[in-house]
Short mmCIF file of C-alpha atoms and ligand atoms in Angstrom, two decimals:
data_model
loop_
_atom_site.label_atom_id
_atom_site.label_comp_id
_atom_site.label_asym_id
_atom_site.label_seq_id
_atom_site.Cartn_x
_atom_site.Cartn_y
_atom_site.Cartn_z
CA UNK A 1 38.64 103.90 84.59
CA UNK A 2 40.43 103.72 81.04
CA UNK A 3 43.39 105.93 82.23
CA UNK A 4 46.35 104.08 83.65
CA UNK A 5 47.76 106.56 86.35
CA UNK A 6 51.25 106.58 88.48
CA UNK A 7 49.58 104.40 91.56
CA UNK A 8 51.83 106.99 94.15
CA UNK A 9 52.06 110.44 94.75
CA UNK A 10 54.87 112.81 95.29
CA UNK A 11 56.12 113.85 98.73
CA UNK A 12 59.43 115.23 97.96
CA UNK A 13 61.14 116.64 94.81
CA UNK A 14 64.03 117.16 92.85
CA UNK A 15 64.66 119.78 90.50
CA UNK A 16 65.92 119.20 87.05
CA UNK A 17 68.58 121.92 85.84
CA UNK A 18 67.60 122.53 82.05
CA UNK A 19 70.36 123.50 79.91
CA UNK A 20 70.63 124.57 75.86
CA UNK A 21 72.12 122.92 73.13
CA UNK A 22 75.12 124.92 73.24
CA UNK A 23 75.96 124.53 76.79
CA UNK A 24 75.35 120.40 76.00
CA UNK A 25 78.01 120.42 72.95
CA UNK A 26 80.45 121.87 75.32
CA UNK A 27 79.45 119.16 78.17
CA UNK A 28 79.67 116.27 75.65
CA UNK A 29 82.94 117.36 74.08
CA UNK A 30 84.64 117.55 77.55
CA UNK A 31 82.71 114.11 78.47
CA UNK A 32 84.57 112.65 75.17
CA UNK A 33 81.55 111.60 73.93
CA UNK A 34 80.34 109.15 76.73
CA UNK A 35 77.56 109.93 78.29
CA UNK A 36 78.95 107.49 81.68
CA UNK A 37 81.39 110.56 81.71
CA UNK A 38 78.72 113.22 82.01
CA UNK A 39 77.90 115.37 85.68
CA UNK A 40 74.68 113.75 86.57
CA UNK A 41 73.57 117.55 87.14
CA UNK A 42 74.07 118.32 83.73
CA UNK A 43 71.32 115.46 82.34
CA UNK A 44 67.80 116.62 82.07
CA UNK A 45 66.03 113.35 81.84
CA UNK A 46 68.43 110.59 83.16
CA UNK A 47 67.45 107.30 81.43
CA UNK A 48 71.45 105.65 81.84
CA UNK A 49 69.94 102.85 83.91
CA UNK A 50 67.06 101.83 86.28
CA UNK A 51 69.64 100.61 88.70
CA UNK A 52 69.91 101.98 91.51
CA UNK A 53 68.09 105.25 90.74
CA UNK A 54 64.60 103.98 92.01
CA UNK A 55 62.44 106.24 94.42
CA UNK A 56 61.92 104.68 97.67
CA UNK A 57 58.31 104.75 99.48
CA UNK A 58 57.86 106.45 102.58
CA UNK A 59 57.93 102.83 103.97
CA UNK A 60 61.27 102.39 102.51
CA UNK A 61 62.41 105.65 104.17
CA UNK A 62 61.08 104.58 107.36
CA UNK A 63 62.62 101.49 107.14
CA UNK A 64 66.19 103.09 106.75
CA UNK A 65 65.63 104.15 110.31
CA UNK A 66 64.78 101.14 111.80
CA UNK A 67 68.17 99.47 110.43
CA UNK A 68 69.83 97.82 112.94
CA UNK A 69 73.92 98.25 112.73
CA UNK A 70 74.94 95.61 114.87
CA UNK A 71 78.02 93.84 113.44
CA UNK A 72 76.65 90.40 113.60
CA UNK A 73 73.04 89.00 113.67
CA UNK A 74 71.88 92.68 113.23
CA UNK A 75 67.48 92.59 113.23
CA UNK A 76 67.81 93.84 109.58
CA UNK A 77 69.61 90.75 108.76
CA UNK A 78 66.66 88.52 109.64
CA UNK A 79 64.21 90.85 108.60
CA UNK A 80 65.99 90.81 105.10
CA UNK A 81 66.93 87.04 105.15
CA UNK A 82 63.03 85.86 105.82
CA UNK A 83 61.99 88.34 103.08
CA UNK A 84 64.09 86.89 100.60
CA UNK A 85 63.83 83.22 101.62
CA UNK A 86 59.84 83.74 101.48
CA UNK A 87 60.08 85.08 97.90
CA UNK A 88 63.14 83.12 96.58
CA UNK A 89 62.54 80.09 98.63
CA UNK A 90 66.47 79.27 98.90
CA UNK A 91 68.13 77.82 102.04
CA UNK A 92 71.28 79.86 101.71
CA UNK A 93 71.27 83.84 101.31
CA UNK A 94 74.20 85.61 101.44
CA UNK A 95 74.14 89.61 100.99
CA UNK A 96 76.45 91.40 98.55
CA UNK A 97 76.97 94.92 98.42
CA UNK A 98 75.29 95.03 94.62
CA UNK A 99 75.00 91.91 91.69
CA UNK A 100 77.97 92.10 90.41
CA UNK A 101 79.60 91.21 94.13
CA UNK A 102 77.31 88.16 94.17
CA UNK A 103 78.32 87.23 90.46
CA UNK A 104 81.84 87.80 91.74
CA UNK A 105 81.90 85.15 94.55
CA UNK A 106 79.89 82.67 92.56
CA UNK A 107 81.76 82.66 89.56
CA UNK A 108 84.95 82.54 91.65
CA UNK A 109 84.03 79.71 93.66
CA UNK A 110 82.56 77.71 90.27
CA UNK A 111 84.37 78.47 87.39
CA UNK A 112 87.82 77.10 86.16
CA UNK A 113 89.72 78.19 83.21
CA UNK A 114 87.90 76.65 80.39
CA UNK A 115 84.48 76.44 81.83
CA UNK A 116 81.49 77.27 80.01
CA UNK A 117 78.49 79.02 80.96
CA UNK A 118 75.35 79.14 79.13
CA UNK A 119 72.52 81.99 79.67
CA UNK A 120 70.22 83.59 77.34
CA UNK A 121 71.89 86.72 77.09
CA UNK A 122 74.50 87.24 79.85
CA UNK A 123 74.81 90.98 81.22
CA UNK A 124 77.97 92.67 80.78
CA UNK A 125 79.08 92.47 84.38
CA UNK A 126 78.06 88.90 84.31
CA UNK A 127 80.11 88.13 81.20
CA UNK A 128 83.10 89.81 82.11
CA UNK A 129 83.40 87.98 85.62
CA UNK A 130 82.75 84.74 84.30
CA UNK A 131 85.92 85.83 81.36
CA UNK A 132 87.58 87.16 84.39
CA UNK A 133 88.44 83.50 85.97
CA UNK A 134 89.26 82.12 82.63
CA UNK A 135 85.58 80.87 81.57
CA UNK A 136 83.19 81.17 78.51
CA UNK A 137 80.36 83.10 78.52
CA UNK A 138 77.50 81.50 75.75
CA UNK A 139 74.69 83.71 74.93
CA UNK A 140 71.71 80.86 73.72
CA UNK A 141 69.25 83.49 73.04
CA UNK A 142 65.82 81.94 71.34
CA UNK A 143 65.63 82.45 67.35
CA UNK A 144 62.64 85.22 68.19
CA UNK A 145 64.72 87.67 69.96
CA UNK A 146 67.00 88.12 66.43
CA UNK A 147 63.58 89.22 65.08
CA UNK A 148 63.08 92.71 66.32
CA UNK A 149 60.09 92.97 64.49
CA UNK A 150 58.34 89.43 65.89
CA UNK A 151 55.54 90.09 68.64
CA UNK A 152 56.64 86.79 70.26
CA UNK A 153 55.62 87.50 73.78
CA UNK A 154 58.77 85.96 75.15
CA UNK A 155 61.78 86.78 73.33
CA UNK A 156 64.03 86.73 76.41
CA UNK A 157 63.57 82.85 76.47
CA UNK A 158 66.68 80.75 75.93
CA UNK A 159 67.07 78.34 72.88
CA UNK A 160 66.66 74.86 74.38
CA UNK A 161 67.79 73.12 71.21
CA UNK A 162 70.93 75.14 71.21
CA UNK A 163 71.51 74.64 75.14
CA UNK A 164 70.71 70.79 74.86
CA UNK A 165 73.59 70.79 71.83
CA UNK A 166 76.12 72.56 74.65
CA UNK A 167 75.41 70.07 77.00
CA UNK A 168 75.56 67.19 74.56
CA UNK A 169 78.88 68.46 73.46
CA UNK A 170 80.81 69.70 76.52
CA UNK A 171 79.26 67.91 79.69
CA UNK A 172 78.83 68.78 82.99
CA UNK A 173 82.32 68.56 83.85
CA UNK A 174 82.77 71.67 81.67
CA UNK A 175 79.75 73.45 82.32
CA UNK A 176 79.65 74.50 86.19
CA UNK A 177 76.34 75.81 85.84
CA UNK A 178 73.53 77.14 83.71
CA UNK A 179 72.07 80.49 84.00
CA UNK A 180 69.25 82.58 82.41
CA UNK A 181 68.26 86.10 83.14
CA UNK A 182 65.10 87.60 83.83
CA UNK A 183 63.95 89.55 82.19
CA UNK A 184 66.85 89.54 79.47
CA UNK A 185 67.95 92.75 79.91
CA UNK A 186 70.68 92.80 77.09
CA UNK A 187 68.65 91.30 74.79
CA UNK A 188 65.81 94.15 75.36
CA UNK A 189 64.47 93.64 78.75
CA UNK A 190 62.31 90.89 77.20
CA UNK A 191 60.72 88.26 79.44
CA UNK A 192 61.29 84.32 80.12
CA UNK A 193 58.17 82.06 79.93
CA UNK A 194 57.92 79.93 82.65
CA UNK A 195 57.61 77.01 80.51
CA UNK A 196 60.96 78.22 79.24
CA UNK A 197 62.37 78.03 83.00
CA UNK A 198 60.90 74.53 83.36
CA UNK A 199 62.88 73.44 80.26
CA UNK A 200 66.05 74.87 81.35
CA UNK A 201 65.80 73.39 84.66
CA UNK A 202 64.94 70.03 82.80
CA UNK A 203 68.15 70.11 80.76
CA UNK A 204 70.38 71.12 83.76
CA UNK A 205 68.71 68.50 86.19
CA UNK A 206 69.05 65.43 83.66
CA UNK A 207 72.98 66.58 83.11
CA UNK A 208 73.67 66.93 86.76
CA UNK A 209 74.28 71.07 86.15
CA UNK A 210 73.13 73.39 88.39
CA UNK A 211 70.58 76.03 87.60
CA UNK A 212 70.79 79.39 88.32
CA UNK A 213 68.62 82.70 87.94
CA UNK A 214 69.99 86.02 87.57
CA UNK A 215 67.15 87.46 89.52
CA UNK A 216 67.46 91.37 88.86
CA UNK A 217 64.08 92.21 87.42
CA UNK A 218 62.13 88.94 88.76
CA UNK A 219 59.05 90.89 89.73
CA UNK A 220 58.54 92.30 86.23
CA UNK A 221 59.52 88.89 84.56
CA UNK A 222 56.86 87.28 86.81
CA UNK A 223 54.42 90.00 85.81
CA UNK A 224 54.59 89.39 82.71
CA UNK A 225 54.00 85.80 82.83
CA UNK A 226 50.76 86.81 84.68
CA UNK A 227 50.09 89.14 81.42
CA UNK A 228 51.17 86.79 78.51
CA UNK A 229 51.67 83.45 79.55
CA UNK A 230 48.38 80.95 79.56
CA UNK A 231 47.43 79.33 82.81
CA UNK A 232 49.01 82.04 84.93
CA UNK A 233 45.97 84.61 84.75
CA UNK A 234 44.48 84.25 88.41
CA UNK A 235 47.80 83.32 89.93
CA UNK A 236 49.07 86.03 92.54
CA UNK A 237 52.63 87.47 90.98
CA UNK A 238 54.27 86.75 94.30
CA UNK A 239 52.94 82.96 93.74
CA UNK A 240 54.50 83.39 90.06
CA UNK A 241 57.91 84.57 91.14
CA UNK A 242 58.03 81.51 93.67
CA UNK A 243 57.32 78.87 91.08
CA UNK A 244 59.89 80.34 88.86
CA UNK A 245 62.63 80.07 91.50
CA UNK A 246 61.65 76.62 92.62
CA UNK A 247 63.05 75.57 89.50
CA UNK A 248 66.34 76.41 90.39
CA UNK A 249 69.19 75.66 92.38
CA UNK A 250 70.38 79.37 93.10
CA UNK A 251 70.38 83.35 91.98
CA UNK A 252 72.09 86.45 92.22
CA UNK A 253 70.15 89.10 92.55
CA UNK A 254 71.14 92.94 92.18
CA UNK A 255 68.39 94.65 94.69
CA UNK A 256 69.08 97.97 92.59
CA UNK A 257 66.35 96.88 90.53
CA UNK A 258 63.41 95.01 91.47
CA UNK A 259 64.17 95.89 95.56
CA UNK A 260 63.50 99.70 94.82
CA UNK A 261 67.03 99.89 96.64
CA UNK A 262 69.40 102.19 95.97
CA UNK A 263 72.20 99.82 96.76
CA UNK A 264 72.38 95.99 97.21
CA UNK A 265 72.13 92.46 96.50
CA UNK A 266 72.44 88.89 97.22
CA UNK A 267 73.91 85.51 96.36
CA UNK A 268 71.31 82.11 97.31
CA UNK A 269 72.22 78.54 96.81
CA UNK A 270 70.59 75.21 98.23
CA UNK A 271 73.81 73.86 98.58
CA UNK A 272 75.28 74.49 102.37
CA UNK A 273 78.58 73.15 101.36
CA UNK A 274 78.93 75.86 98.65
CA UNK A 275 77.46 78.78 100.80
CA UNK A 276 80.06 77.71 103.45
CA UNK A 277 82.86 78.39 100.31
CA UNK A 278 81.39 81.26 99.30
CA UNK A 279 80.83 82.83 103.15
CA UNK A 280 84.44 82.53 103.44
CA UNK A 281 85.00 84.71 99.99
CA UNK A 282 82.20 87.27 101.15
CA UNK A 283 84.34 87.86 104.81
CA UNK A 284 87.24 88.53 102.88
CA UNK A 285 85.70 90.97 99.66
CA UNK A 286 82.56 92.11 101.29
CA UNK A 287 81.83 91.66 105.26
CA UNK A 288 80.60 89.56 107.77
CA UNK A 289 78.03 87.06 106.26
CA UNK A 290 75.23 88.87 108.26
CA UNK A 291 75.79 92.22 106.38
CA UNK A 292 77.69 91.51 103.35
CA UNK A 293 79.04 95.05 102.31
CA UNK A 294 75.65 96.49 103.14
CA UNK A 295 74.41 98.89 106.40
CA UNK A 296 71.54 97.45 108.04
CA UNK A 297 69.44 100.07 107.07
CA UNK A 298 70.31 98.82 103.53
CA UNK A 299 68.95 95.21 104.28
CA UNK A 300 65.67 96.79 105.87
CA UNK A 301 65.05 98.92 102.65
CA UNK A 302 65.60 96.01 100.43
CA UNK A 303 63.31 93.80 102.49
CA UNK A 304 60.54 96.62 102.34
CA UNK A 305 61.60 96.82 98.62
CA UNK A 306 61.05 93.40 97.79
CA UNK A 307 57.47 93.31 98.93
CA UNK A 308 56.45 96.57 97.70
CA UNK A 309 57.84 95.50 94.17
CA UNK A 310 55.35 92.72 93.99
CA UNK A 311 52.35 94.94 94.10
CA UNK A 312 50.02 94.09 91.26
CA UNK A 313 49.16 97.75 90.92
CA UNK A 314 52.66 98.92 90.59
CA UNK A 315 53.71 96.04 88.22
CA UNK A 316 50.31 96.98 86.07
CA UNK A 317 51.80 100.41 85.83
CA UNK A 318 55.14 99.89 85.39
CA UNK A 319 54.58 97.44 82.31
CA UNK A 320 52.07 99.56 80.53
CA UNK A 321 54.10 102.53 81.19
CA UNK A 322 56.83 101.72 79.14
CA UNK A 323 54.64 100.02 76.88
CA UNK A 324 53.14 103.68 75.94
CA UNK A 325 56.75 105.06 74.89
CA UNK A 326 57.30 101.45 72.57
CA UNK A 327 53.87 102.06 70.93
CA UNK A 328 54.18 105.83 69.69
CA UNK A 329 57.34 105.08 68.45
CA UNK A 330 55.98 102.46 66.82
CA UNK A 331 53.03 104.99 65.45
CA UNK A 332 56.01 107.34 64.40
CA UNK A 333 57.69 104.31 62.21
CA UNK A 334 60.98 104.72 64.51
CA UNK A 335 62.67 101.43 65.28
CA UNK A 336 62.42 99.99 68.33
CA UNK A 337 62.43 96.67 69.97
CA UNK A 338 58.79 95.29 70.28
CA UNK A 339 56.95 94.15 72.18
CA UNK A 340 57.79 96.28 75.06
CA UNK A 341 60.23 95.02 77.64
CA UNK A 342 59.76 95.87 81.14
CA UNK A 343 62.83 98.25 82.24
CA UNK A 344 63.66 99.92 79.40
CA UNK A 345 63.22 101.12 75.54
CA UNK A 346 65.60 99.86 72.91
CA UNK A 347 65.79 101.82 69.99
CA UNK A 348 67.36 100.17 67.11
CA UNK A 349 70.62 101.91 66.00
CA UNK A 350 71.25 99.70 63.24
CA UNK A 351 67.83 100.38 61.59
CA UNK A 352 67.74 104.04 62.66
CA UNK A 353 71.40 105.29 61.29
CA UNK A 354 71.77 102.22 58.76
CA UNK A 355 74.37 104.29 57.06
CA UNK A 356 76.61 104.14 60.05
CA UNK A 357 78.79 100.75 60.16
CA UNK A 358 78.39 98.56 63.30
CA UNK A 359 82.35 99.39 64.23
CA UNK A 360 81.12 103.20 63.75
CA UNK A 361 79.37 102.66 66.68
CA UNK A 362 75.65 103.66 65.86
CA UNK A 363 74.37 103.27 69.39
CA UNK A 364 76.82 105.42 70.79
CA UNK A 365 76.51 108.18 67.95
CA UNK A 366 72.45 108.08 69.06
CA UNK A 367 73.26 108.45 72.55
CA UNK A 368 75.10 111.40 71.76
CA UNK A 369 72.55 113.03 69.30
CA UNK A 370 69.90 112.34 72.05
CA UNK A 371 71.94 114.18 74.90
CA UNK A 372 72.68 116.89 72.20
CA UNK A 373 69.00 117.15 71.34
CA UNK A 374 67.41 117.33 74.46
CA UNK A 375 69.86 116.27 77.48
CA UNK A 376 68.40 112.91 77.56
CA UNK A 377 71.04 110.08 78.67
CA UNK A 378 70.67 106.38 77.32
CA UNK A 379 73.37 103.82 77.08
CA UNK A 380 74.57 101.74 74.30
CA UNK A 381 74.04 98.19 74.17
CA UNK A 382 76.07 96.86 71.15
CA UNK A 383 79.13 96.92 69.27
CA UNK A 384 81.00 98.97 72.29
CA UNK A 385 79.49 97.24 74.88
CA UNK A 386 80.42 93.62 73.09
CA UNK A 387 82.17 93.82 70.14
CA UNK A 388 85.74 93.49 71.69
CA UNK A 389 86.99 90.03 72.69
CA UNK A 390 89.08 90.87 75.99
CA UNK A 391 91.15 87.61 74.94
CA UNK A 392 92.07 87.84 71.46
CA UNK A 393 91.65 91.63 71.45
CA UNK A 394 89.66 91.37 68.04
CA UNK A 395 86.72 93.75 67.63
CA UNK A 396 83.65 92.21 65.81
CA UNK A 397 80.19 93.75 65.35
CA UNK A 398 77.64 92.71 68.22
CA UNK A 399 74.54 90.94 67.37
CA UNK A 400 72.71 93.96 67.56
CA UNK A 401 73.15 97.83 68.31
CA UNK A 402 70.76 99.09 70.40
CA UNK A 403 70.48 102.04 72.49
CA UNK A 404 68.93 101.60 75.47
CA UNK A 405 66.55 103.86 77.72
CA UNK A 406 66.14 102.42 81.15
CA UNK A 407 63.41 104.03 83.24
CA UNK A 408 63.68 104.38 86.57
CA UNK A 409 61.20 103.05 89.09
CA UNK A 410 58.46 105.90 90.29
CA UNK A 411 60.73 108.70 89.33
CA UNK A 412 59.71 109.86 85.73
CA UNK A 413 56.14 111.09 84.58
CA UNK A 414 54.09 110.64 81.62
CA UNK A 415 55.24 114.41 80.46
CA UNK A 416 58.88 113.35 81.21
CA UNK A 417 58.61 110.13 78.78
CA UNK A 418 56.32 113.09 76.02
CA UNK A 419 59.36 114.98 76.28
CA UNK A 420 61.73 112.13 75.60
CA UNK A 421 59.30 110.88 72.79
CA UNK A 422 59.57 114.45 71.36
CA UNK A 423 63.13 114.38 71.41
CA UNK A 424 63.16 110.96 69.63
CA UNK A 425 61.54 112.36 67.01
CA UNK A 426 63.60 115.32 66.44
CA UNK A 427 66.52 113.10 65.89
CA UNK A 428 64.93 110.63 63.66
CA UNK A 429 63.92 113.50 61.51
CA UNK A 430 67.71 114.44 60.88
CA UNK A 431 68.78 111.07 60.95
CA UNK A 432 70.76 111.35 57.42
CA UNK A 433 73.14 113.98 58.67
CA UNK A 434 74.44 111.69 61.66
CA UNK A 435 77.78 110.45 61.66
CA UNK A 436 79.65 107.42 63.10
CA UNK A 437 82.01 107.48 66.30
CA UNK A 438 85.55 105.88 66.76
CA UNK A 439 87.12 105.10 69.60
CA UNK A 440 90.31 107.12 71.10
CA UNK A 441 91.09 105.07 74.35
CA UNK A 442 89.15 102.14 76.14
CA UNK A 443 90.35 99.55 78.58
CA UNK A 444 90.06 95.82 77.91
CA UNK A 445 87.07 95.02 80.11
CA UNK A 446 83.58 96.61 80.33
CA UNK A 447 85.39 99.49 78.20
CA UNK A 448 81.90 101.35 77.52
CA UNK A 449 81.61 102.50 81.24
CA UNK A 450 85.44 104.74 80.61
CA UNK A 451 85.93 104.61 76.70
CA UNK A 452 86.61 108.07 75.18
CA UNK A 453 85.16 108.77 71.59
CA UNK A 454 85.25 111.27 69.18
CA UNK A 455 82.92 111.74 65.80
CA UNK A 456 84.42 110.09 62.38
N1 F0G B 501 72.42 91.41 85.76
C1 F0G B 501 71.84 91.99 85.15
C2 F0G B 501 71.15 91.29 84.34
C3 F0G B 501 72.15 93.43 85.45
O1 F0G B 501 71.25 93.89 84.81
C4 F0G B 501 72.79 93.79 86.04
C5 F0G B 501 73.10 95.32 86.41
C6 F0G B 501 73.53 92.98 86.78
C7 F0G B 501 74.04 91.57 86.77
C8 F0G B 501 74.71 93.65 87.80
O2 F0G B 501 73.92 94.25 89.26
O3 F0G B 501 74.97 96.45 89.19
O4 F0G B 501 74.22 95.90 90.96
O5 F0G B 501 76.18 94.95 89.98
N2 F0G B 501 72.76 96.14 85.48
C9 F0G B 501 72.83 97.81 85.71
C10 F0G B 501 72.12 98.02 84.11
C11 F0G B 501 73.83 98.29 85.81
O6 F0G B 501 72.08 99.21 83.93
O7 F0G B 501 71.34 96.92 83.31
P1 F0G B 501 75.13 95.29 89.67
#
């Protein structure tokens, strides 16, 4: 069969409230033109994030009922720990309530003022947690990542030459760890090749620097390797994932992504002494080391989700359904990051709205217009998110101005995506009339979540 279907059927539904354009004009004005400040009820298709928004399976829900809520040493903990060890392969597993809690603990232990952390591209919470501890977060994406038209299959790769230079100039005393984010969320959801992971690991090991993987979308990345990297065609995706982690010394993970869970995360390492220090902070901020801020039922749901996410029929459907949206946009001549990433479609707002200056936030303007057009909610990844240096207070244009439309796992059907495509086409047709935006009020860190805007 040529038709690719969703490899699941629907057992329970959530109604969508439909709104009119007039209603949406009032709603987005009341939300100060920041989609994060809208009520979810007032959104028709919610593509704000793929994080915590997945549909769990019948097995996932059954696991919730099995949850053991004992304070210490619960059965759920052992099921969770053993699953994480089996796939990720690290000795020490530390549960946290979500990914950024793992980052907070990791960087709290490893970063000193002046420390440098290199990454292909730091996610915003990763960057903020490094900067909060006085460190510097360096993005070293590969050259191809900057060319939105390049069809290079691994645009999530790190620039190895740039990494070698940073390591040579700063040494292991100033670089407490090197990270790579799979897939590269802020860089367009693009995958990192096994070859690149091996090379980062080699640079890190030669310099005696620990190498960590930000593993949020590890299964999508592993499946991209299977489908795109020579030599992996016949390897099971779970074994590709295991090989990826075998080159690293630890990882941070948000189970809200590639574990189908609505909450949860973890931190892993092979270093027992480091884990001991991390657990001491865990007890202070998250909870006892066998639950770390999660209910027993959450640990069980994550254990089931980590197995399900590696189902290759699911992963084929996942990558193909995202590529479907990108293909139709490209056919309509609409600027979008290509080739398609795994979890999201990234409209290139700089080329969509070339008449709007970067510091008049074209990505934000596009987000607001898509909401007005059809009640679709996306997230700006551009100068709102990354333009402000929290130390100097200076604002500079970000590397890219993107509008991310993240696709929750197993939630929307192909006709929902057709609706999204039609809406983008309608906004594209009237793009010349769209104005830029200004910020009325914003905090120093992670300002995109709460900033208030108005039209220029
Ligand atoms: N790292 C990456 C690459 C992420 O995408 C996220 C979250 C985190 C770390 C933090 O995890 O949310 O569980 O604390 N990304 C979400 C997103 C919020 O919409 O992309 P968290």
